[in-house]
PDB file of C-alpha atoms and ligand atoms in Angstrom:
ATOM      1  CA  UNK A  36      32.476  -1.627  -6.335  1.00 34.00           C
ATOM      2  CA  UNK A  37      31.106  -5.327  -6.481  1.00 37.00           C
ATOM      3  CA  UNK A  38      28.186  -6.747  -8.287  1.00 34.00           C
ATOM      4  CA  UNK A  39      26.150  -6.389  -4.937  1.00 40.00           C
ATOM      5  CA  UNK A  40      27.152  -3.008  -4.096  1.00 40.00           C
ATOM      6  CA  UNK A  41      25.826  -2.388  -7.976  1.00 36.00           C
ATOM      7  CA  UNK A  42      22.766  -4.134  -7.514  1.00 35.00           C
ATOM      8  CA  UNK A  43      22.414  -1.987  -3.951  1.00 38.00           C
ATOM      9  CA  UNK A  44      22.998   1.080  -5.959  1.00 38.00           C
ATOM     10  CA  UNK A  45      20.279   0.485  -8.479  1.00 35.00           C
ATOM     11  CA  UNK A  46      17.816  -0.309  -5.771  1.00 37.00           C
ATOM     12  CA  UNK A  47      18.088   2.855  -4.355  1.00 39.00           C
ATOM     13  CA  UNK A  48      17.986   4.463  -7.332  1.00 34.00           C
ATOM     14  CA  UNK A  49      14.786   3.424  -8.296  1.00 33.00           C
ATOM     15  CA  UNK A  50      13.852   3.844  -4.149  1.00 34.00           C
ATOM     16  CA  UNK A  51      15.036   7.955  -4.385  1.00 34.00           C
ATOM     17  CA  UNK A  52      12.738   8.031  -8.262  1.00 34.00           C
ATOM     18  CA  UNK A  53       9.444   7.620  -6.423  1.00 32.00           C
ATOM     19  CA  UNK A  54       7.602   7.917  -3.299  1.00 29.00           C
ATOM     20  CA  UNK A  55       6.289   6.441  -0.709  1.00 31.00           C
ATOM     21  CA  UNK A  56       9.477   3.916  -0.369  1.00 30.00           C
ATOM     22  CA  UNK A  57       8.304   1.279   1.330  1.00 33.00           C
ATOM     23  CA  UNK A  58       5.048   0.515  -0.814  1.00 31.00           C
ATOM     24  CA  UNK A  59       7.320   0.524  -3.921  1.00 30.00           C
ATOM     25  CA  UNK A  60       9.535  -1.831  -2.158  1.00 40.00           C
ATOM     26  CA  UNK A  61       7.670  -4.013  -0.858  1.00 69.00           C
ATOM     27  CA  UNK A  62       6.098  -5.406  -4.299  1.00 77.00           C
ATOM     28  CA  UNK A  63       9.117  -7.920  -4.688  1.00 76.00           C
ATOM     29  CA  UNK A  64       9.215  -9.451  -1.370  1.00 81.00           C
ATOM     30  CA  UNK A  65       5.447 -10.133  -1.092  1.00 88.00           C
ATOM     31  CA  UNK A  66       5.479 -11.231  -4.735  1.00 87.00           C
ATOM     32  CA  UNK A  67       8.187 -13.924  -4.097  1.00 82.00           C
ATOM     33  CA  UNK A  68       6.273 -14.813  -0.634  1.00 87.00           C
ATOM     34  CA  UNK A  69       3.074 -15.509  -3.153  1.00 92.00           C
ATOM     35  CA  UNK A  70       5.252 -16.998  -5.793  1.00 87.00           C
ATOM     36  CA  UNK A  71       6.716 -20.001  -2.685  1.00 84.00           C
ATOM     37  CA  UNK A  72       3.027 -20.195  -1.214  1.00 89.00           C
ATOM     38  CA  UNK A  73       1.460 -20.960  -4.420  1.00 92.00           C
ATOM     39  CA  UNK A  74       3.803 -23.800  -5.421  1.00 86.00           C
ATOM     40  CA  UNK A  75       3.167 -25.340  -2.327  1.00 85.00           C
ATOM     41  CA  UNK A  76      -0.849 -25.404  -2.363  1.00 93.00           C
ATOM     42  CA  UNK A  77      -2.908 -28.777  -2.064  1.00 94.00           C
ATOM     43  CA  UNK A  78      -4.987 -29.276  -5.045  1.00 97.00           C
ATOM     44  CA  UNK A  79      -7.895 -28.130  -3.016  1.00 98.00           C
ATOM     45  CA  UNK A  80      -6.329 -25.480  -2.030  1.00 97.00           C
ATOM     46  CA  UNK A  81      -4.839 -24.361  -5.026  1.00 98.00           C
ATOM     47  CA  UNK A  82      -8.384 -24.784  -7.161  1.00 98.00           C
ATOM     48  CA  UNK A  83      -9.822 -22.436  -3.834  1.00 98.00           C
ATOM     49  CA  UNK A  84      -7.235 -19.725  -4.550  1.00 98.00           C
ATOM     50  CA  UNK A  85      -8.084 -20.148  -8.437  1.00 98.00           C
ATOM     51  CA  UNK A  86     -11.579 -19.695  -7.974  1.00 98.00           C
ATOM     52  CA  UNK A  87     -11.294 -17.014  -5.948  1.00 98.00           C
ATOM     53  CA  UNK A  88      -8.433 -14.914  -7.818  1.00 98.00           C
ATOM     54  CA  UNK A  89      -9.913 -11.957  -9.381  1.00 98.00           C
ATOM     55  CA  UNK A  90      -9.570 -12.523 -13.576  1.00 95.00           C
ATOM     56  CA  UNK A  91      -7.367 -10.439 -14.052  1.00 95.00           C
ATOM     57  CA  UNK A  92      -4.675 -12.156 -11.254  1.00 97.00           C
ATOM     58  CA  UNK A  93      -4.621 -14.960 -14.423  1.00 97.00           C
ATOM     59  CA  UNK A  94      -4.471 -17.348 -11.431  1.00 97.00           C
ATOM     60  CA  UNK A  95      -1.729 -16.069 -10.403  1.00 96.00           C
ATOM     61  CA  UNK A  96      -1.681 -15.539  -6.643  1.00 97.00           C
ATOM     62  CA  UNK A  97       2.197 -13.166  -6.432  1.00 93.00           C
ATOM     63  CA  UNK A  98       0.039 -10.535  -8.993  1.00 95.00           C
ATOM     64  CA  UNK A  99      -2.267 -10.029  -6.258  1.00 97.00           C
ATOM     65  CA  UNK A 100       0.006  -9.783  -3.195  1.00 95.00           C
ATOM     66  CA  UNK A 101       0.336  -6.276  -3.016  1.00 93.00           C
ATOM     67  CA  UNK A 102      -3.140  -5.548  -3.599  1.00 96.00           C
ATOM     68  CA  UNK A 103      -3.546  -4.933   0.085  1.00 96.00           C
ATOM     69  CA  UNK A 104      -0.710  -1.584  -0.530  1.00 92.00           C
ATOM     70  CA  UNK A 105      -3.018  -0.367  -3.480  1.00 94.00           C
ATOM     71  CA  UNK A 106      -6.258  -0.034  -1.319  1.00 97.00           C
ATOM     72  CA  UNK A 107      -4.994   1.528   1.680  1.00 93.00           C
ATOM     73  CA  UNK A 108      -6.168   5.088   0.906  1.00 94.00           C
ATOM     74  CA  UNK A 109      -9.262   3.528  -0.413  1.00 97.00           C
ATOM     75  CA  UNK A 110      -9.516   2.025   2.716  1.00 97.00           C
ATOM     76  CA  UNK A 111      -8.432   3.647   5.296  1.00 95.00           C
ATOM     77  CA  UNK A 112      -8.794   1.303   7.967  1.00 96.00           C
ATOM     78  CA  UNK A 113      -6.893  -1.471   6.728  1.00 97.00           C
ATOM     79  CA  UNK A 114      -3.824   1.044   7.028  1.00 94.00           C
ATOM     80  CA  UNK A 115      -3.039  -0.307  10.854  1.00 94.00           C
ATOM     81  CA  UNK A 116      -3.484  -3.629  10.009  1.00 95.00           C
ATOM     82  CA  UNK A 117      -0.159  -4.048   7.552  1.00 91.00           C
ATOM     83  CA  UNK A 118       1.929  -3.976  11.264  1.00 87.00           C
ATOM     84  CA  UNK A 119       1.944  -4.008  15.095  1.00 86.00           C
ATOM     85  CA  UNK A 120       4.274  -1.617  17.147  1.00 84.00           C
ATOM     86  CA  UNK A 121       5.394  -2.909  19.965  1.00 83.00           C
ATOM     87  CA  UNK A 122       6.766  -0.332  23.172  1.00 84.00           C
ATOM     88  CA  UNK A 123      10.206   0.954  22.338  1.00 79.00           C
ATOM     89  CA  UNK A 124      13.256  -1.309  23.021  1.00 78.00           C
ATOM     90  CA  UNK A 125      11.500  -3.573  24.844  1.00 81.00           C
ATOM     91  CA  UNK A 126      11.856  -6.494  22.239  1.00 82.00           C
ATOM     92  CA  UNK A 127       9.016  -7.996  22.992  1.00 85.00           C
ATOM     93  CA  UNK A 128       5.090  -8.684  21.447  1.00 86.00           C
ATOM     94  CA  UNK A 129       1.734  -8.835  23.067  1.00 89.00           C
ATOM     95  CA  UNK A 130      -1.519  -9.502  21.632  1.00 89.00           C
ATOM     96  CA  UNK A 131      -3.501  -7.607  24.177  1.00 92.00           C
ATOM     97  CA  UNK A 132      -0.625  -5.071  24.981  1.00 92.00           C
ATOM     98  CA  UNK A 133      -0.001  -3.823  21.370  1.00 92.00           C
ATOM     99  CA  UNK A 134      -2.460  -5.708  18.464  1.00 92.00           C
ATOM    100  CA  UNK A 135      -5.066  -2.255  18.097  1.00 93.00           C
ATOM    101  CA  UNK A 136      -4.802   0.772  16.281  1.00 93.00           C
ATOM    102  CA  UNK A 137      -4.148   4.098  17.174  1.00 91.00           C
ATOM    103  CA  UNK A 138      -7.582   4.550  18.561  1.00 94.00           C
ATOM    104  CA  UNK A 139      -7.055   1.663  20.690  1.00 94.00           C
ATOM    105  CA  UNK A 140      -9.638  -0.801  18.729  1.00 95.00           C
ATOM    106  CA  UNK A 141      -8.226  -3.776  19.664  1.00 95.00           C
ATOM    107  CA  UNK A 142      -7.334  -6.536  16.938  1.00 93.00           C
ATOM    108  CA  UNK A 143      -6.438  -3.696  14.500  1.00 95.00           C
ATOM    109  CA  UNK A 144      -2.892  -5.062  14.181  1.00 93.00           C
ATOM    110  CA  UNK A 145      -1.429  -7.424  11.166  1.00 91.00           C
ATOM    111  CA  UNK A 146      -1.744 -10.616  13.419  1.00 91.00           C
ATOM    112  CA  UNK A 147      -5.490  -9.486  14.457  1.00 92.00           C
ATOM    113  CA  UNK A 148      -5.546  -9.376  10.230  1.00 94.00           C
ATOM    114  CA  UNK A 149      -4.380 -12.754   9.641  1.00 93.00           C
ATOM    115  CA  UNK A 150      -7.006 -14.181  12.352  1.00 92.00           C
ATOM    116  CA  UNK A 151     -10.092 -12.158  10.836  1.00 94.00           C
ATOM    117  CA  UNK A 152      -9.312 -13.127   7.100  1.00 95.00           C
ATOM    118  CA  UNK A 153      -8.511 -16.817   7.885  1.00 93.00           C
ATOM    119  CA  UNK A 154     -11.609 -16.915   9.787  1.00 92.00           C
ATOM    120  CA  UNK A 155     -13.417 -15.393   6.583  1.00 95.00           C
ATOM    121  CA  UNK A 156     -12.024 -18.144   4.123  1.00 95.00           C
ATOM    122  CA  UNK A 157     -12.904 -20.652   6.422  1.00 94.00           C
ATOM    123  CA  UNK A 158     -16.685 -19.787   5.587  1.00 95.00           C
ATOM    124  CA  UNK A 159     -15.635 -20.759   1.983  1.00 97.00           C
ATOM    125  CA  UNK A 160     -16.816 -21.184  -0.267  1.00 96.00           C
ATOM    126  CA  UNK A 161     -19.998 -19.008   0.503  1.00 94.00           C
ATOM    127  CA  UNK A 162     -19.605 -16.173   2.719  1.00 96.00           C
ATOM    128  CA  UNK A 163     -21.065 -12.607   3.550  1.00 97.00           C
ATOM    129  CA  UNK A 164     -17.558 -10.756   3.384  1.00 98.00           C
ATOM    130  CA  UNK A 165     -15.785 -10.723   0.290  1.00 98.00           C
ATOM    131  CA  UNK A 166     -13.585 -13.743  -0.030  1.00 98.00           C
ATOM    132  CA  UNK A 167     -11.878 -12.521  -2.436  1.00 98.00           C
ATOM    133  CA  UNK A 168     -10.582  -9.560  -0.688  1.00 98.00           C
ATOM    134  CA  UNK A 169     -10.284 -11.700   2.048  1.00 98.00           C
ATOM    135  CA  UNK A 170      -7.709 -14.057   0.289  1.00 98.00           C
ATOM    136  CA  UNK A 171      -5.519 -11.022  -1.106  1.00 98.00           C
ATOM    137  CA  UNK A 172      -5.661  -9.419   2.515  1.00 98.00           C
ATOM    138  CA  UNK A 173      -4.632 -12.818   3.754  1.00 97.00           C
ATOM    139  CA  UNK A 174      -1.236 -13.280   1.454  1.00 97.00           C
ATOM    140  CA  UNK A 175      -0.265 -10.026   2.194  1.00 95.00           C
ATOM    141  CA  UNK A 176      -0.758  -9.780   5.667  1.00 94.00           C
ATOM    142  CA  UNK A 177       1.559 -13.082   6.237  1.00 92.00           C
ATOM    143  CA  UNK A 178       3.979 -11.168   4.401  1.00 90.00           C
ATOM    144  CA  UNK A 179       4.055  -7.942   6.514  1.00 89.00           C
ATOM    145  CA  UNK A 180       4.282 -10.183   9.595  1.00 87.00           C
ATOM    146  CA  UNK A 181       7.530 -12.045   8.763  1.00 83.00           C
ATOM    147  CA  UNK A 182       9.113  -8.474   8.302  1.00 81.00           C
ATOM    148  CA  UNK A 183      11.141  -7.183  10.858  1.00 73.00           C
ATOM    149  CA  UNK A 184      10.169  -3.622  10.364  1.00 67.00           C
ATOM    150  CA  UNK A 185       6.319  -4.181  10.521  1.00 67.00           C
ATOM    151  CA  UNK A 186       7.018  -5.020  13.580  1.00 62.00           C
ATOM    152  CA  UNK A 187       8.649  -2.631  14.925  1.00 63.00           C
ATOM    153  CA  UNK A 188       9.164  -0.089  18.174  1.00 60.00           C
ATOM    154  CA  UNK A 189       6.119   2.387  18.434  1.00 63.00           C
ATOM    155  CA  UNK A 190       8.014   5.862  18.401  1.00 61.00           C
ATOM    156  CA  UNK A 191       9.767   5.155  14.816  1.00 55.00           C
ATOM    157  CA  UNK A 192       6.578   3.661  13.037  1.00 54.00           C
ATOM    158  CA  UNK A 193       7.946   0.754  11.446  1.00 52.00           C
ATOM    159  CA  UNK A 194      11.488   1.871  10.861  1.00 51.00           C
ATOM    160  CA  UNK A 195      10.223   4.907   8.769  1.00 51.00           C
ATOM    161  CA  UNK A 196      11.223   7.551  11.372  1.00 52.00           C
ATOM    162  CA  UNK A 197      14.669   6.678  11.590  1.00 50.00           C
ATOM    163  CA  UNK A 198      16.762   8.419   9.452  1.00 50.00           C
ATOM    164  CA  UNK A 199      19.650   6.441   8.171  1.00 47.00           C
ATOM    165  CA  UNK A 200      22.579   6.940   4.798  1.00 46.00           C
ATOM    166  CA  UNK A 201      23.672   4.310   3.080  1.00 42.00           C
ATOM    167  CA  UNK A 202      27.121   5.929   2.034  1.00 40.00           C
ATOM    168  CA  UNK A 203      25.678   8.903   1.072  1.00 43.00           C
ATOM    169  CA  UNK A 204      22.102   8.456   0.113  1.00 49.00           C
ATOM    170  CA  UNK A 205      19.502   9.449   2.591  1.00 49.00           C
ATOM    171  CA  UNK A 206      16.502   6.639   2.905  1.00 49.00           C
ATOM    172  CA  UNK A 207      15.058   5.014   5.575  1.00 47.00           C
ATOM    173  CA  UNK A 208      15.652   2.536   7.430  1.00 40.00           C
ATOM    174  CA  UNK A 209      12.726   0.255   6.502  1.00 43.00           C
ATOM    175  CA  UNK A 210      13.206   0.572   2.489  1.00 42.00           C
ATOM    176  CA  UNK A 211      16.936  -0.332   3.153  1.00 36.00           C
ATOM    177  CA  UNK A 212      15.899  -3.166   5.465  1.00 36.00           C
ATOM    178  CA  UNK A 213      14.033  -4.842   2.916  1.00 32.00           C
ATOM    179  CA  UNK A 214      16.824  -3.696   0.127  1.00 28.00           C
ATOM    180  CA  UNK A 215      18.112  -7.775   0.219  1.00 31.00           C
ATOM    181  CA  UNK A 216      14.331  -8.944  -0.269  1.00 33.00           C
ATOM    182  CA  UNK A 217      15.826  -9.397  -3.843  1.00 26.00           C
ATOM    183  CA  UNK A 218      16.879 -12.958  -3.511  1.00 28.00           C
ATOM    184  CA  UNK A 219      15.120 -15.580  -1.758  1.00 33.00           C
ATOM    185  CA  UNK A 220      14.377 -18.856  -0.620  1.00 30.00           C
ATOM    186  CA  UNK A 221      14.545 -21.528   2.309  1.00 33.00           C
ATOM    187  CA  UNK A 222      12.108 -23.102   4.189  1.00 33.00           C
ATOM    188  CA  UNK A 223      10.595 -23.308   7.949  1.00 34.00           C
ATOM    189  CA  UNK A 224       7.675 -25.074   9.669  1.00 32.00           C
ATOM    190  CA  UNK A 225       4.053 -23.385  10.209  1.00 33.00           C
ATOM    191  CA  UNK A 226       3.299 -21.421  13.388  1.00 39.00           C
ATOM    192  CA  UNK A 227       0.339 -19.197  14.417  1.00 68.00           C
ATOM    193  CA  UNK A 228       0.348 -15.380  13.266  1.00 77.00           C
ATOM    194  CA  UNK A 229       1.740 -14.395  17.065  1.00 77.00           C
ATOM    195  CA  UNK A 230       4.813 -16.474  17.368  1.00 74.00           C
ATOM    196  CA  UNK A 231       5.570 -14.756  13.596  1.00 75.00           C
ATOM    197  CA  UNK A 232       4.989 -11.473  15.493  1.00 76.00           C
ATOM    198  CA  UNK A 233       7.259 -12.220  18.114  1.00 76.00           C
ATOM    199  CA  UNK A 234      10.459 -13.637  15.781  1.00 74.00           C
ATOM    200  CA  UNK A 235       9.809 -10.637  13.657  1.00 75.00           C
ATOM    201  CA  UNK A 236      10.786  -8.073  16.847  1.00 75.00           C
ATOM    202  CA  UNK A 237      13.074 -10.054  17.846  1.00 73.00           C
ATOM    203  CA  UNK A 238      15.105  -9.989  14.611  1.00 73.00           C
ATOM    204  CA  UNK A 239      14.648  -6.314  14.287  1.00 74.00           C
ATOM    205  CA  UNK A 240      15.801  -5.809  17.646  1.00 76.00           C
ATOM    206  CA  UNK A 241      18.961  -8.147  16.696  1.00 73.00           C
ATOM    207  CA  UNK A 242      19.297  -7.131  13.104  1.00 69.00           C
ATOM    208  CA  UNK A 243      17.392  -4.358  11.655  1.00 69.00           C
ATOM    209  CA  UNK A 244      17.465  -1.755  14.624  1.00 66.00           C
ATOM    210  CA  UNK A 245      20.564  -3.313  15.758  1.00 68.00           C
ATOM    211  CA  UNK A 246      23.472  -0.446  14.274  1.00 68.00           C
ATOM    212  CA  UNK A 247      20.723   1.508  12.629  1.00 68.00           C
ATOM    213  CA  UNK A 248      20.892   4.609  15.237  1.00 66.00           C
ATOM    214  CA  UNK A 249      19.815   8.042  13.872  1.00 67.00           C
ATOM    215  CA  UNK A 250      21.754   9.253  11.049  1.00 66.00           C
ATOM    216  CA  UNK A 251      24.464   6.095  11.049  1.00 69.00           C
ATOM    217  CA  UNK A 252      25.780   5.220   7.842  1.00 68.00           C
ATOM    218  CA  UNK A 253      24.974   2.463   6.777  1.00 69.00           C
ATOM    219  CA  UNK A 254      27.558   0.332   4.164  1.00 68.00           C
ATOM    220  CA  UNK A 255      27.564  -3.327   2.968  1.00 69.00           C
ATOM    221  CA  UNK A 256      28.448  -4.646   6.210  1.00 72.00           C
ATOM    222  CA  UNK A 257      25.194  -3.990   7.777  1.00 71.00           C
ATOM    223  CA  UNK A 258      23.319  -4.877   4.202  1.00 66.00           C
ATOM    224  CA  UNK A 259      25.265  -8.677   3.683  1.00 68.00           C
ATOM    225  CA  UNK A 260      24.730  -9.132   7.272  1.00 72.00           C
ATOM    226  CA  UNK A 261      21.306  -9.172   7.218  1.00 70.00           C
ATOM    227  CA  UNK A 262      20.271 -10.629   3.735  1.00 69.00           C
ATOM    228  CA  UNK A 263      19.980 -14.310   5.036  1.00 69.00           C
ATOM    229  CA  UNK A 264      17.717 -13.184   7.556  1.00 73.00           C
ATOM    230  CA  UNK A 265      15.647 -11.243   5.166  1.00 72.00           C
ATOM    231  CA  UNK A 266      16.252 -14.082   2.942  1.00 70.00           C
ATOM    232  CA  UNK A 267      14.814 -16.947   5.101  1.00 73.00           C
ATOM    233  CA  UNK A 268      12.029 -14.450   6.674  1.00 76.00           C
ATOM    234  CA  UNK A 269      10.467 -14.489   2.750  1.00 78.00           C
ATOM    235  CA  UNK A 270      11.371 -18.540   2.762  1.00 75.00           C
ATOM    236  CA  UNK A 271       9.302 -18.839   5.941  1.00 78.00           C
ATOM    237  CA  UNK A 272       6.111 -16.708   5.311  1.00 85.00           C
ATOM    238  CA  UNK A 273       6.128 -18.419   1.597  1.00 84.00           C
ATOM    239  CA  UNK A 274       5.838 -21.557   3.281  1.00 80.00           C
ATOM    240  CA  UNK A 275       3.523 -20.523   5.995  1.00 84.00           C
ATOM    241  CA  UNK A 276       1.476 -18.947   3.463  1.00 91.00           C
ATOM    242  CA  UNK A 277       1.169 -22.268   2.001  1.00 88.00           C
ATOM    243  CA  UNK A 278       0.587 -24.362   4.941  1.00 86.00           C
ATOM    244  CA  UNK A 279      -2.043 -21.908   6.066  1.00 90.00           C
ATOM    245  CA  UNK A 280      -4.385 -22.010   3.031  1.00 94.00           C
ATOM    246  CA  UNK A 281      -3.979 -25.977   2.794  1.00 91.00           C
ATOM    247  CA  UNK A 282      -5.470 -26.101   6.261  1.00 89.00           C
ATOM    248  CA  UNK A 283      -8.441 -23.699   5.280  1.00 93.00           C
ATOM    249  CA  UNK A 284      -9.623 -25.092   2.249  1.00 95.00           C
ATOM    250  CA  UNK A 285      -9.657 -28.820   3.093  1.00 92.00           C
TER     251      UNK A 285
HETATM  252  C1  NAG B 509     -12.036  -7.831   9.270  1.00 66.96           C
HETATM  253  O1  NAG B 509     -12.400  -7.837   7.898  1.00 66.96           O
HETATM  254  C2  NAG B 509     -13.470  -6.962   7.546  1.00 66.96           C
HETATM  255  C3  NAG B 509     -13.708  -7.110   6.040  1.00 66.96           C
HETATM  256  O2  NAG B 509     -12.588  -6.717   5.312  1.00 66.96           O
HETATM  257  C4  NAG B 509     -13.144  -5.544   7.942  1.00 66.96           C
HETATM  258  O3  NAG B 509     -14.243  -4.711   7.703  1.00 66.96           O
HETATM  259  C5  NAG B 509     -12.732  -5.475   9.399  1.00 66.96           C
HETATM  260  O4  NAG B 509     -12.344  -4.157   9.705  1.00 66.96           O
HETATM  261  C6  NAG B 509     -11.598  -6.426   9.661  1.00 66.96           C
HETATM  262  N1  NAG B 509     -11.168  -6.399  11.061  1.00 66.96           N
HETATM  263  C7  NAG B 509      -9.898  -6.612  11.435  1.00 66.96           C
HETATM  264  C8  NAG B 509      -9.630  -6.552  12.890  1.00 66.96           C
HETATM  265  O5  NAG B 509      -9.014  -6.869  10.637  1.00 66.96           O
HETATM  266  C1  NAG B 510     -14.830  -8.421  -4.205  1.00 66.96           C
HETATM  267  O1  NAG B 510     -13.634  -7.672  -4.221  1.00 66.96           O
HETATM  268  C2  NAG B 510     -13.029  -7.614  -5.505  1.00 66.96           C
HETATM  269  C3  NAG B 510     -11.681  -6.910  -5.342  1.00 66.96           C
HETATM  270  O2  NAG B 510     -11.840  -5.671  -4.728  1.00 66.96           O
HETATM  271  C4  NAG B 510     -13.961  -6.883  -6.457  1.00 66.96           C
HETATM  272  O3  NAG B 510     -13.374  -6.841  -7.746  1.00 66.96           O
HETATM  273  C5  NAG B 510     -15.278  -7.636  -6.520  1.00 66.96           C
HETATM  274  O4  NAG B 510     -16.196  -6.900  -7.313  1.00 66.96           O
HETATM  275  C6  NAG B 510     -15.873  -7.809  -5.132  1.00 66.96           C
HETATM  276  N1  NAG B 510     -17.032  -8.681  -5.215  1.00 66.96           N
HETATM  277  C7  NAG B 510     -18.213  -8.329  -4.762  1.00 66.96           C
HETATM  278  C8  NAG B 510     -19.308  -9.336  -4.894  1.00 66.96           C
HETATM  279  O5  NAG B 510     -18.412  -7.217  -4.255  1.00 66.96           O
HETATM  280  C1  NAG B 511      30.744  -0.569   8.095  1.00 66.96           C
HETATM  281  O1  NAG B 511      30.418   0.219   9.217  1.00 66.96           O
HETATM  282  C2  NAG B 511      30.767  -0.378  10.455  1.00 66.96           C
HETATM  283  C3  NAG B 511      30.210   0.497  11.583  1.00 66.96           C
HETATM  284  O2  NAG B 511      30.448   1.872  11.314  1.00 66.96           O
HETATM  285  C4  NAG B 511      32.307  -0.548  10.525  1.00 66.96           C
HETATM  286  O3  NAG B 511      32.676  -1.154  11.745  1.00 66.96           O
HETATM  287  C5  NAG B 511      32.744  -1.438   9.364  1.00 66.96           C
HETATM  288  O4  NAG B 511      34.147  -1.548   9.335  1.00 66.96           O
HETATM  289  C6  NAG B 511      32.244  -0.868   8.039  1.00 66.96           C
HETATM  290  N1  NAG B 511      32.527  -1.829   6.973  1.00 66.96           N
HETATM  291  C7  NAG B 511      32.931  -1.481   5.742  1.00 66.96           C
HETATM  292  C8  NAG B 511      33.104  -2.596   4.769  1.00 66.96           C
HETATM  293  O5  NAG B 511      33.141  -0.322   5.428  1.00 66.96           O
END
């Protein structure tokens, strides 16, 4: 067994300890996100994001990034707006097609989130809505939409319906998706929340999904494969992040 099968072995060890998976998970990847965002920030910026931290973030942004996870049964509707599902195998996303909830209320969707918080901070630095909230919604929210498996096909919410073994320990397929979230960095240009949408199914179509039928096995092939994508998906919404907030707080 090499170091990386090791390191594979302790994730999912810690995965199989506690439920739900994918919250658990996702703490690393959106901290590191925060972590590249924040070192990027304008000075404006950057004193924005300090004022507006709560005190106990100790102006640190990556503390805060899964703040969005922890409120989700305290808020109920912000639950739909971590993804989008887009219709099965059809590889594709579109705003008006698939950005609602379950109800059908349209911009309930994690690009409809990233419009309706950055609108919010751009009322900064006085606001009705809680700017605050706004700004941890916001850091998250570019997060979820640079992962493949937030957007994902409709039928297998978010890669958490399909049922997949990585030699012989049951997960699925969106905790080991994220497994090489580990390691990061990279970088990539800015581009509005839709286009992130759209590369996101795309790569789960060609990576994540890709292999990942019901019940397959999964070994390290499928895991080292798709690390660099994972990799440079956490590079890119780090650095998106970034570029987003300098162009709000100006
Ligand atoms: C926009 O943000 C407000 C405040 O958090 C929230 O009540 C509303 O549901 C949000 N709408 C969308 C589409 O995200
Ligand atoms: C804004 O939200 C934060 C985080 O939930 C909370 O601590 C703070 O009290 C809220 N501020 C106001 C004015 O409601
Ligand atoms: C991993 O699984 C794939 C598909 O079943 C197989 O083709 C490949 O040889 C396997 N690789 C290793 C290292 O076991």
């Amino acid at each position: 067994m090499g170091l990386s099968n090791f390191v594979y072995m302790m994730v999912f060890a810690l995965l199989t300890a506690g439920a739900p998976l994918s919250y658990a998970w996702g703490v690393d990847g959106h901290y590191m996100v925060c972590r590249i965002a924040q070192s990027r920030l304008t000075s404006a910026a950057s004193s924005a994001v300090l004022d507006l931290l709560p005190s106990g973030a100790n102006g640190d942004l990556a503390s805060e990034c899964s703040w969005a996870d922890n409120v989700r049964t305290a808020y109920p509707w912000s639950s739909p707006l971590h993804y989008v599902d887009t219709p099965d195998n059809l590889c594709t996303y579109d705003y008006t097609r698939d950005c609602h909830d379950s109800s059908g209320n349209a911009g309930y969707c994690v690009v409809g989130a990233i419009n309706n918080y950055t609108t919010q901070l751009l009322q900064y630095p006085t606001s009705t809505y809680n700017l605050t909230q706004a700004l941890m919604f916001l850091a998250h929210f570019m997060g979820d939409v640079h992962q493949p498996l937030h957007v994902g096909f409709t039928t297998d919410a978010g890669g958490n319906s399909i049922t997949v073994y990585w030699y012989t320990t049951k997960t699925n397929l969106h905790s080991s998706d994220q497994v090489s979230q580990w390691d990061a960095c990279g970088s990539s240009s800015a581009d509005c929340a839709n286009n992130f949408a759209t590369e996101s199914i795309q790569d789960a179509c060609s990576y994540a999904y890709k292999d990942a039928y019901q019940n397959a096995r999964l070994n390290d092939t499928y895991f080292l494969s798709r690390k660099p994508i994972v990799e440079t998906r956490i590079a890119q919404a780090g650095v998106r992040l970034a570029n987003l907030l300098n162009q709000i707080f100006v």
